[in-house]
Short mmCIF file of C-alpha atoms in Angstrom, two decimals:
data_model
loop_
_atom_site.label_atom_id
_atom_site.label_comp_id
_atom_site.label_asym_id
_atom_site.label_seq_id
_atom_site.Cartn_x
_atom_site.Cartn_y
_atom_site.Cartn_z
CA UNK A 617 -23.36 6.59 42.20
CA UNK A 618 -20.78 9.20 41.21
CA UNK A 619 -21.52 11.46 38.28
CA UNK A 620 -19.74 10.39 35.12
CA UNK A 621 -17.09 12.73 33.84
CA UNK A 622 -18.00 13.51 30.25
CA UNK A 623 -14.50 14.78 29.52
CA UNK A 624 -12.93 11.37 30.07
CA UNK A 625 -13.28 8.28 27.92
CA UNK A 626 -12.35 4.81 29.12
CA UNK A 627 -10.17 2.74 26.86
CA UNK A 628 -8.27 -0.54 27.21
CA UNK A 629 -4.67 -0.53 28.29
CA UNK A 630 -1.74 -2.25 26.63
CA UNK A 631 -2.46 -5.62 28.24
CA UNK A 632 -6.11 -6.51 27.59
CA UNK A 633 -5.59 -10.00 29.01
CA UNK A 634 -5.32 -8.56 32.51
CA UNK A 635 -8.35 -6.38 31.92
CA UNK A 636 -6.57 -3.24 33.10
CA UNK A 637 -8.07 -0.01 31.78
CA UNK A 638 -7.02 3.60 32.05
CA UNK A 639 -8.54 7.02 31.52
CA UNK A 640 -7.17 9.25 28.80
CA UNK A 641 -8.31 12.62 27.47
CA UNK A 642 -10.76 12.65 24.61
CA UNK A 643 -9.55 13.13 21.05
CA UNK A 644 -10.58 16.77 21.13
CA UNK A 645 -8.30 17.50 24.04
CA UNK A 646 -5.22 15.67 22.85
CA UNK A 647 -2.56 17.95 21.42
CA UNK A 648 -0.59 16.43 18.57
CA UNK A 649 2.62 17.41 20.32
CA UNK A 650 1.71 15.49 23.48
CA UNK A 651 2.65 11.90 24.11
CA UNK A 652 1.59 9.12 26.42
CA UNK A 653 4.39 7.67 28.50
CA UNK A 654 4.99 3.98 27.99
CA UNK A 655 5.43 3.46 31.72
CA UNK A 656 2.70 5.41 33.48
CA UNK A 657 0.66 6.68 30.51
CA UNK A 658 0.85 10.25 31.79
CA UNK A 659 0.50 12.99 29.24
CA UNK A 660 3.78 14.79 28.75
CA UNK A 661 5.02 17.61 26.56
CA UNK A 662 8.60 16.43 26.68
CA UNK A 663 8.28 13.99 23.80
CA UNK A 664 10.79 15.73 21.64
CA UNK A 665 13.26 16.44 24.46
CA UNK A 666 15.80 13.94 23.16
CA UNK A 667 19.26 13.92 21.70
CA UNK A 668 18.13 14.70 18.20
CA UNK A 669 17.92 17.84 16.19
CA UNK A 670 14.64 19.65 16.77
CA UNK A 671 12.51 20.75 13.90
CA UNK A 672 12.96 24.28 12.70
CA UNK A 673 10.13 26.78 12.86
CA UNK A 674 9.19 25.93 9.29
CA UNK A 675 8.82 22.26 10.20
CA UNK A 676 6.29 22.74 12.96
CA UNK A 677 2.79 21.59 12.17
CA UNK A 678 1.20 24.99 12.83
CA UNK A 679 -0.90 26.26 9.92
CA UNK A 680 -0.07 23.12 7.97
CA UNK A 681 -2.89 23.82 5.53
CA UNK A 682 -0.84 26.68 4.05
CA UNK A 683 2.44 24.76 3.78
CA UNK A 684 3.74 23.56 0.42
CA UNK A 685 5.12 20.03 0.73
CA UNK A 686 8.42 19.71 -1.14
CA UNK A 687 10.64 17.22 0.67
CA UNK A 688 10.15 14.12 2.74
CA UNK A 689 10.95 16.13 5.86
CA UNK A 690 8.09 18.49 4.98
CA UNK A 691 5.72 15.53 4.70
CA UNK A 692 6.89 14.16 8.04
CA UNK A 693 6.42 17.53 9.72
CA UNK A 694 3.09 18.64 8.25
CA UNK A 695 1.26 15.55 6.98
CA UNK A 696 2.10 13.04 9.70
CA UNK A 697 1.33 14.37 13.20
CA UNK A 698 2.99 13.07 16.36
CA UNK A 699 -0.29 12.25 18.05
CA UNK A 700 -0.22 8.99 20.01
CA UNK A 701 -3.29 7.97 21.99
CA UNK A 702 -1.45 5.15 23.75
CA UNK A 703 -3.75 2.46 22.39
CA UNK A 704 -2.73 -1.19 21.96
CA UNK A 705 -1.76 -2.42 18.51
CA UNK A 706 -1.34 -6.17 18.98
CA UNK A 707 -4.61 -7.60 20.24
CA UNK A 708 -6.41 -10.83 19.47
CA UNK A 709 -8.89 -9.18 17.15
CA UNK A 710 -6.23 -7.20 15.26
CA UNK A 711 -4.14 -10.33 14.67
CA UNK A 712 -7.19 -12.42 13.76
CA UNK A 713 -8.60 -9.88 11.30
CA UNK A 714 -5.12 -9.26 9.88
CA UNK A 715 -4.75 -12.99 9.20
CA UNK A 716 -8.16 -13.22 7.51
CA UNK A 717 -7.57 -10.12 5.38
CA UNK A 718 -4.09 -11.34 4.45
CA UNK A 719 -5.56 -14.53 3.02
CA UNK A 720 -8.22 -12.55 1.18
CA UNK A 721 -5.69 -10.07 -0.18
CA UNK A 722 -3.20 -12.74 -1.27
CA UNK A 723 -5.85 -14.74 -3.14
CA UNK A 724 -7.44 -11.74 -4.85
CA UNK A 725 -4.11 -10.20 -5.82
CA UNK A 726 -3.00 -13.54 -7.26
CA UNK A 727 -6.19 -13.80 -9.33
CA UNK A 728 -5.86 -10.27 -10.67
CA UNK A 729 -2.18 -10.76 -11.49
CA UNK A 730 -3.12 -13.40 -14.07
CA UNK A 731 -5.71 -11.23 -15.78
CA UNK A 732 -4.84 -9.85 -19.23
CA UNK A 733 -4.74 -6.35 -17.78
CA UNK A 734 -3.17 -6.50 -14.35
CA UNK A 735 -4.96 -4.32 -11.81
CA UNK A 736 -4.00 -3.64 -8.22
CA UNK A 737 -7.55 -2.99 -7.06
CA UNK A 738 -7.55 -4.96 -3.79
CA UNK A 739 -5.07 -2.88 -1.88
CA UNK A 740 -4.47 0.35 -0.03
CA UNK A 741 -7.60 2.31 0.73
CA UNK A 742 -9.93 -0.56 -0.15
CA UNK A 743 -8.32 -2.86 2.43
CA UNK A 744 -8.45 -0.02 4.96
CA UNK A 745 -12.20 0.29 4.48
CA UNK A 746 -12.80 -3.46 4.75
CA UNK A 747 -10.76 -3.61 7.97
CA UNK A 748 -12.60 -0.56 9.30
CA UNK A 749 -16.05 -2.09 8.89
CA UNK A 750 -14.96 -5.50 10.22
CA UNK A 751 -13.25 -3.98 13.25
CA UNK A 752 -16.14 -1.65 14.08
CA UNK A 753 -18.59 -4.55 13.77
CA UNK A 754 -16.43 -6.74 16.03
CA UNK A 755 -16.21 -4.03 18.69
CA UNK A 756 -19.95 -3.34 18.56
CA UNK A 757 -21.41 -6.85 18.35
CA UNK A 758 -19.25 -8.72 20.87
CA UNK A 759 -19.23 -7.91 24.62
CA UNK A 760 -16.63 -5.26 25.47
CA UNK A 761 -14.24 -5.71 28.35
CA UNK A 762 -13.94 -2.01 29.18
CA UNK A 763 -17.70 -1.71 29.74
CA UNK A 764 -17.82 -4.82 31.92
CA UNK A 765 -14.90 -3.55 34.00
CA UNK A 766 -16.44 -0.09 34.32
CA UNK A 767 -19.66 -1.59 35.70
CA UNK A 768 -17.69 -3.91 37.98
CA UNK A 769 -15.73 -0.98 39.45
CA UNK A 770 -18.90 1.07 39.88
CA UNK A 771 -20.14 -1.73 42.12
CA UNK A 772 -17.02 -1.36 44.25
CA UNK A 773 -14.61 -3.71 42.49
CA UNK A 774 -10.95 -3.20 43.37
CA UNK A 775 -7.54 -4.48 42.28
CA UNK A 776 -7.43 -7.35 39.77
CA UNK A 777 -10.50 -7.84 37.64
CA UNK A 778 -12.36 -11.17 37.65
CA UNK A 779 -11.37 -13.89 35.20
CA UNK A 780 -14.47 -13.53 33.05
CA UNK A 781 -13.72 -9.82 32.46
CA UNK A 782 -10.13 -10.61 31.52
CA UNK A 783 -11.36 -13.21 29.03
CA UNK A 784 -13.84 -10.75 27.51
CA UNK A 785 -11.12 -8.08 27.34
CA UNK A 786 -8.80 -10.50 25.57
CA UNK A 787 -11.25 -10.92 22.70
CA UNK A 788 -12.77 -7.42 22.69
CA UNK A 789 -11.23 -4.98 25.12
CA UNK A 790 -12.72 -1.72 23.82
CA UNK A 791 -13.31 0.50 20.77
CA UNK A 792 -11.67 -0.39 17.47
CA UNK A 793 -8.60 1.86 17.35
CA UNK A 794 -6.24 3.23 14.74
CA UNK A 795 -3.25 1.05 15.63
CA UNK A 796 -5.21 -2.18 15.34
CA UNK A 797 -6.60 -0.89 12.07
CA UNK A 798 -3.09 -0.13 10.80
CA UNK A 799 -1.89 -3.63 11.75
CA UNK A 800 -4.63 -5.13 9.58
CA UNK A 801 -3.90 -2.84 6.64
CA UNK A 802 -0.12 -3.35 6.74
CA UNK A 803 -0.34 -7.12 7.12
CA UNK A 804 -2.93 -7.58 4.37
CA UNK A 805 -1.08 -5.32 1.95
CA UNK A 806 2.19 -7.14 2.61
CA UNK A 807 0.52 -10.45 1.80
CA UNK A 808 -0.05 -9.32 -1.79
CA UNK A 809 3.71 -9.36 -2.41
CA UNK A 810 3.63 -13.16 -2.55
CA UNK A 811 2.09 -12.93 -6.03
CA UNK A 812 5.46 -11.89 -7.47
CA UNK A 813 7.05 -15.08 -6.13
CA UNK A 814 4.24 -17.29 -7.42
CA UNK A 815 4.82 -15.96 -10.94
CA UNK A 816 8.09 -17.89 -11.15
CA UNK A 817 6.46 -21.19 -10.21
CA UNK A 818 3.50 -20.52 -12.50
CA UNK A 819 5.87 -19.99 -15.44
CA UNK A 820 7.63 -23.27 -14.68
CA UNK A 821 4.32 -25.12 -14.65
CA UNK A 822 2.66 -23.42 -17.63
CA UNK A 823 5.54 -23.10 -20.08
CA UNK A 824 8.06 -25.77 -19.12
CA UNK A 825 5.92 -28.56 -17.67
CA UNK A 826 7.65 -28.50 -14.29
CA UNK A 827 4.94 -28.68 -11.63
CA UNK A 828 6.20 -28.23 -8.08
CA UNK A 829 4.79 -29.61 -4.86
CA UNK A 830 2.76 -27.37 -2.58
CA UNK A 831 5.37 -27.80 0.16
CA UNK A 832 8.14 -26.46 -2.08
CA UNK A 833 6.10 -23.46 -3.15
CA UNK A 834 4.94 -22.58 0.38
CA UNK A 835 8.42 -22.87 1.91
CA UNK A 836 9.93 -20.87 -0.96
CA UNK A 837 7.39 -18.07 -0.54
CA UNK A 838 7.96 -17.95 3.22
CA UNK A 839 11.76 -17.98 2.92
CA UNK A 840 11.79 -15.27 0.25
CA UNK A 841 9.46 -13.12 2.35
CA UNK A 842 11.53 -13.58 5.50
CA UNK A 843 14.70 -12.71 3.62
CA UNK A 844 13.17 -9.52 2.23
CA UNK A 845 11.66 -8.39 5.52
CA UNK A 846 14.88 -9.23 7.34
CA UNK A 847 16.86 -7.15 4.87
CA UNK A 848 14.50 -4.22 5.35
CA UNK A 849 14.79 -4.62 9.10
CA UNK A 850 18.57 -4.32 8.97
CA UNK A 851 18.25 -1.22 6.79
CA UNK A 852 15.73 0.51 9.06
CA UNK A 853 18.12 3.36 9.95
CA UNK A 854 18.18 4.32 6.27
CA UNK A 855 14.82 3.14 4.97
CA UNK A 856 12.60 4.03 7.94
CA UNK A 857 14.24 6.31 10.48
CA UNK A 858 15.66 8.86 8.06
CA UNK A 859 13.42 11.97 7.69
CA UNK A 860 13.50 11.66 3.89
CA UNK A 861 12.26 8.06 4.02
CA UNK A 862 8.72 8.96 3.04
CA UNK A 863 6.86 6.53 0.80
CA UNK A 864 4.53 8.87 -1.03
CA UNK A 865 2.17 6.24 -2.42
CA UNK A 866 1.20 5.20 1.12
CA UNK A 867 0.20 8.71 2.23
CA UNK A 868 -3.44 8.37 1.04
CA UNK A 869 -3.76 5.22 3.14
CA UNK A 870 -2.21 6.92 6.18
CA UNK A 871 -4.46 9.96 5.92
CA UNK A 872 -7.51 7.73 5.46
CA UNK A 873 -6.65 5.86 8.66
CA UNK A 874 -6.22 9.10 10.57
CA UNK A 875 -9.42 10.59 9.20
CA UNK A 876 -11.54 7.55 10.05
CA UNK A 877 -10.37 7.49 13.68
CA UNK A 878 -9.49 11.09 14.54
CA UNK A 879 -12.20 13.06 12.79
CA UNK A 880 -15.89 13.27 13.50
CA UNK A 881 -18.21 12.87 10.54
CA UNK A 882 -20.44 15.72 11.65
CA UNK A 883 -17.65 18.28 12.03
CA UNK A 884 -15.15 17.09 9.42
CA UNK A 885 -15.74 18.29 5.88
CA UNK A 886 -12.93 16.13 4.36
CA UNK A 887 -14.34 13.02 6.02
CA UNK A 888 -17.85 13.77 4.77
CA UNK A 889 -16.61 14.25 1.23
CA UNK A 890 -14.62 11.03 1.52
CA UNK A 891 -17.78 9.07 2.31
CA UNK A 892 -19.71 10.93 -0.40
CA UNK A 893 -17.06 9.91 -2.92
CA UNK A 894 -16.90 6.35 -1.60
CA UNK A 895 -20.66 5.88 -1.79
CA UNK A 896 -20.87 7.41 -5.25
CA UNK A 897 -18.05 5.28 -6.64
CA UNK A 898 -19.50 2.15 -5.05
CA UNK A 899 -22.84 2.72 -6.77
CA UNK A 900 -21.26 3.80 -10.06
CA UNK A 901 -18.82 0.87 -10.31
CA UNK A 902 -21.65 -1.51 -11.20
CA UNK A 903 -21.94 0.25 -14.58
CA UNK A 904 -18.40 -0.27 -15.96
CA UNK A 905 -17.89 -3.59 -14.17
CA UNK A 906 -21.11 -5.38 -15.13
CA UNK A 907 -23.63 -3.27 -17.05
CA UNK A 908 -21.54 -1.20 -19.47
CA UNK A 909 -17.96 -2.59 -19.80
CA UNK A 910 -17.34 -0.29 -22.77
CA UNK A 911 -16.65 2.44 -20.19
CA UNK A 912 -13.40 0.67 -19.28
CA UNK A 913 -11.70 2.10 -22.35
CA UNK A 914 -13.17 4.74 -24.65
CA UNK A 915 -11.06 5.67 -27.68
CA UNK A 916 -12.51 8.51 -29.73
CA UNK A 917 -10.01 8.05 -32.64
CA UNK A 918 -10.87 4.35 -32.87
CA UNK A 919 -14.59 5.13 -32.87
CA UNK A 920 -14.10 7.72 -35.60
CA UNK A 921 -12.15 5.23 -37.74
CA UNK A 922 -14.16 2.10 -36.95
CA UNK A 923 -14.70 1.40 -40.67
CA UNK A 924 -10.99 1.58 -41.54
CA UNK A 925 -9.40 -1.55 -43.00
CA UNK A 926 -6.01 -2.93 -43.97
CA UNK A 927 -2.81 -1.12 -43.10
CA UNK A 928 -4.63 2.02 -42.04
CA UNK A 929 -6.64 0.11 -39.45
CA UNK A 930 -3.50 -1.64 -38.18
CA UNK A 931 -1.68 1.69 -37.77
CA UNK A 932 -4.61 3.25 -35.92
CA UNK A 933 -4.79 0.21 -33.64
CA UNK A 934 -1.07 0.38 -32.86
CA UNK A 935 -1.29 4.04 -31.89
CA UNK A 936 -4.73 4.44 -30.33
CA UNK A 937 -5.74 0.90 -29.39
CA UNK A 938 -5.44 -0.20 -25.79
CA UNK A 939 -8.71 -1.66 -24.57
CA UNK A 940 -7.08 -5.09 -24.38
CA UNK A 941 -3.61 -6.09 -23.30
CA UNK A 942 -0.81 -5.36 -25.83
CA UNK A 943 -3.29 -3.99 -28.36
CA UNK A 944 -1.59 -0.63 -28.79
CA UNK A 945 -0.22 2.47 -27.07
CA UNK A 946 -3.67 3.69 -26.04
CA UNK A 947 -3.06 7.35 -26.90
CA UNK A 948 -6.04 9.67 -26.30
CA UNK A 949 -7.94 6.80 -24.66
CA UNK A 950 -10.22 7.65 -21.75
CA UNK A 951 -11.25 5.31 -18.95
CA UNK A 952 -14.32 5.80 -16.81
CA UNK A 953 -13.62 2.83 -14.55
CA UNK A 954 -11.94 3.51 -11.20
CA UNK A 955 -10.36 0.05 -11.33
CA UNK A 956 -8.16 1.32 -14.15
CA UNK A 957 -7.74 4.89 -12.96
CA UNK A 958 -6.73 4.16 -9.32
CA UNK A 959 -5.27 6.81 -7.00
CA UNK A 960 -1.63 5.78 -6.96
CA UNK A 961 -0.14 8.41 -9.27
CA UNK A 962 -2.12 11.29 -7.76
CA UNK A 963 -0.35 10.73 -4.43
CA UNK A 964 3.08 11.32 -5.96
CA UNK A 965 4.76 14.76 -6.05
CA UNK A 966 4.00 16.80 -9.16
CA UNK A 967 7.66 16.73 -10.17
CA UNK A 968 7.62 12.93 -10.11
CA UNK A 969 4.42 12.87 -12.16
CA UNK A 970 5.98 15.24 -14.71
CA UNK A 971 9.05 13.00 -15.00
CA UNK A 972 6.82 9.96 -15.50
CA UNK A 973 4.87 11.75 -18.23
CA UNK A 974 8.11 12.65 -19.99
CA UNK A 975 9.21 9.03 -19.78
CA UNK A 976 5.94 7.82 -21.28
CA UNK A 977 6.27 10.22 -24.21
CA UNK A 978 9.85 9.11 -24.88
CA UNK A 979 8.87 5.44 -24.71
CA UNK A 980 5.92 5.95 -27.06
CA UNK A 981 8.17 7.66 -29.60
CA UNK A 982 10.88 5.01 -29.25
CA UNK A 983 8.53 2.05 -29.71
CA UNK A 984 6.88 3.61 -32.75
CA UNK A 985 10.28 4.45 -34.20
CA UNK A 986 11.62 0.92 -33.66
CA UNK A 987 8.60 -0.71 -35.28
CA UNK A 988 8.05 1.55 -38.27
CA UNK A 989 11.77 1.75 -39.14
CA UNK A 990 11.83 -2.06 -38.97
CA UNK A 991 14.69 -2.07 -36.47
CA UNK A 992 15.59 -5.61 -35.33
CA UNK A 993 13.23 -6.85 -38.08
CA UNK A 994 10.33 -5.65 -35.90
CA UNK A 995 7.69 -5.72 -38.63
CA UNK A 996 7.96 -9.50 -38.86
CA UNK A 997 6.40 -9.61 -35.38
CA UNK A 998 3.31 -7.99 -33.85
CA UNK A 999 3.70 -4.40 -32.69
CA UNK A 1000 3.34 -5.33 -29.01
CA UNK A 1001 3.69 -8.71 -27.32
CA UNK A 1002 5.50 -10.06 -24.27
CA UNK A 1003 5.62 -13.67 -25.50
CA UNK A 1004 8.45 -15.53 -27.19
CA UNK A 1005 7.76 -15.54 -30.93
CA UNK A 1006 8.89 -17.58 -33.92
CA UNK A 1007 10.55 -15.91 -36.90
CA UNK A 1008 7.25 -15.90 -38.81
CA UNK A 1009 5.49 -14.03 -35.98
CA UNK A 1010 3.62 -16.99 -34.49
CA UNK A 1011 3.84 -18.05 -30.88
CA UNK A 1012 7.04 -19.93 -30.07
CA UNK A 1013 6.42 -23.59 -28.99
CA UNK A 1014 8.28 -23.39 -25.69
CA UNK A 1015 6.85 -26.66 -24.39
CA UNK A 1016 8.19 -28.63 -27.37
CA UNK A 1017 11.64 -27.05 -27.34
CA UNK A 1018 12.02 -27.53 -23.57
CA UNK A 1019 10.77 -31.01 -22.73
CA UNK A 1020 10.34 -31.25 -18.94
CA UNK A 1021 12.61 -28.25 -18.60
CA UNK A 1022 15.42 -29.79 -20.69
CA UNK A 1023 16.45 -28.33 -24.04
CA UNK A 1024 15.47 -30.52 -26.99
CA UNK A 1025 18.14 -29.73 -29.57
CA UNK A 1026 16.22 -31.44 -32.37
CA UNK A 1027 13.16 -29.28 -31.72
CA UNK A 1028 15.39 -26.21 -31.47
CA UNK A 1029 16.78 -26.88 -34.94
CA UNK A 1030 13.25 -27.37 -36.26
CA UNK A 1031 11.68 -24.24 -34.79
CA UNK A 1032 14.76 -22.03 -34.61
CA UNK A 1033 15.74 -19.60 -31.88
CA UNK A 1034 12.94 -17.53 -30.32
CA UNK A 1035 12.43 -13.87 -31.15
CA UNK A 1036 11.06 -10.86 -29.31
CA UNK A 1037 8.94 -8.01 -30.58
CA UNK A 1038 10.77 -4.73 -30.98
CA UNK A 1039 8.69 -3.01 -28.30
CA UNK A 1040 9.33 -5.77 -25.75
CA UNK A 1041 13.06 -5.87 -26.53
CA UNK A 1042 13.17 -2.11 -25.95
CA UNK A 1043 11.23 -2.54 -22.69
CA UNK A 1044 13.69 -5.17 -21.45
CA UNK A 1045 16.62 -2.96 -22.40
CA UNK A 1046 15.18 0.03 -20.54
CA UNK A 1047 14.32 -2.10 -17.49
CA UNK A 1048 17.94 -3.19 -17.18
CA UNK A 1049 19.26 0.28 -17.93
CA UNK A 1050 16.99 1.69 -15.22
CA UNK A 1051 18.88 -0.29 -12.57
CA UNK A 1052 22.13 1.42 -13.42
CA UNK A 1053 20.36 4.76 -13.83
CA UNK A 1054 18.86 4.42 -10.36
CA UNK A 1055 22.25 3.80 -8.76
CA UNK A 1056 23.82 6.67 -10.70
CA UNK A 1057 20.98 9.03 -9.81
CA UNK A 1058 21.34 8.23 -6.11
CA UNK A 1059 25.08 8.89 -6.17
CA UNK A 1060 24.82 12.11 -8.18
CA UNK A 1061 21.78 13.73 -6.58
CA UNK A 1062 21.54 12.03 -3.19
CA UNK A 1063 25.13 11.05 -2.50
CA UNK A 1064 25.57 13.58 0.29
CA UNK A 1065 22.31 12.57 1.94
CA UNK A 1066 23.26 8.90 1.75
CA UNK A 1067 26.60 9.58 3.42
CA UNK A 1068 24.96 11.69 6.14
CA UNK A 1069 22.30 9.03 6.68
CA UNK A 1070 24.93 6.33 7.18
CA UNK A 1071 26.90 8.56 9.53
CA UNK A 1072 23.81 9.36 11.61
CA UNK A 1073 22.88 5.68 11.68
CA UNK A 1074 26.35 4.77 12.87
CA UNK A 1075 26.23 7.47 15.54
CA UNK A 1076 22.68 6.55 16.53
CA UNK A 1077 21.29 10.06 16.03
CA UNK A 1078 18.35 10.83 13.77
CA UNK A 1079 16.44 13.96 12.85
CA UNK A 1080 13.06 12.32 12.34
CA UNK A 1081 10.63 13.36 15.13
CA UNK A 1082 8.51 10.24 14.64
CA UNK A 1083 11.46 7.93 15.16
CA UNK A 1084 12.45 10.00 18.20
CA UNK A 1085 9.00 9.54 19.70
CA UNK A 1086 8.98 5.80 18.98
CA UNK A 1087 12.45 5.31 20.46
CA UNK A 1088 11.50 7.24 23.60
CA UNK A 1089 8.10 5.64 24.13
CA UNK A 1090 8.30 2.04 22.88
CA UNK A 1091 10.72 -0.86 22.97
CA UNK A 1092 12.76 -1.64 19.88
CA UNK A 1093 11.55 -4.51 17.71
CA UNK A 1094 13.85 -7.56 17.94
#
């Protein structure tokens, strides 16, 4: 029996049904600037030898730990390496687990969207970890096609593998890899977007007495999703292939995927600290979630004034309250529950976080000013509420005014026209103004980049090294 080469690992090829396997260098030997050819899987250093503009010296991923990330191009050059191990992405287990996790994600996200305080807890890194454990368990428990083929070839097997090995490879061809993992994470996270569509049908059923059939809802959700994904597909040259098309909030998920598959726990300090943090938060979360819910929202000013009554108590609640939905602004309130803290904002550039903080301060001042100056007769309504209200501040009887979705003019005369709280009216105004502000901002600050992006898309030339590698190595999606 020949001596095994410890420098080579055996992995499944792109067609696990045929049971074909190849030998590729280990992760330690793979240079991030190398690529695996789509035709013969040979390692080549000519990945970036294409008709696109090469990265400047500052954009190379050498000494990336000392680079300050400013633009999307910086993130593409230093945070997202060009490493491609040539592993399959679409396999039976990746599609199966993606389907299961999509159902789980859609249901959980829908449940959380109807909670008083909406939380996006079942997404991103959490889904990545679930898919990681499920995929690793699948690859370890079930028979693996690459091992069966290796033993078969050691016994002198040649050419096409037997049918039983091809069947085993179809279900479990080899180790759980990064691309399969990414397919699960992307599919499951995308499934959560259906909750936004369901909100429309839920409002029809709850407030207007217009229940819809399951067929109508399902077909509507599918058609809306297909329209949105189709629109994004047509805009890929701008939204995906452009070097500035970096979606910052997804970077923690991307780096988690890379760390789980490309780093060794024993030799990777970031990966060790990741698991330390994960284990600690897992054990700690039982306290705020079940044992000590008070940790969800701790307001020192409210605790100090817990004996206040009357108008003073109402004012303190409006400013410092926030433990429940629409209670108050929640100033100086601390949360010790990771469900409420999340990691979304920490992944954004500091400049974006500073702008968001400025916006919060302006909104706080505006809402307090509107209410306490009695603008729009705001004091006749609660300080914060997103419901339709009557003139006396009570909840507006929507179901009686709209009988089966049709306006009842007699009931309208009886109850009057609905009112909004001053804070919610301001929020609606700013939400609509933000649409125009977004368009104006893009034209003023990014107009030149938009024009250049459209010109490069029309000419078919792009400066993104990742798109260059994908175009050179893989077929275009239909």
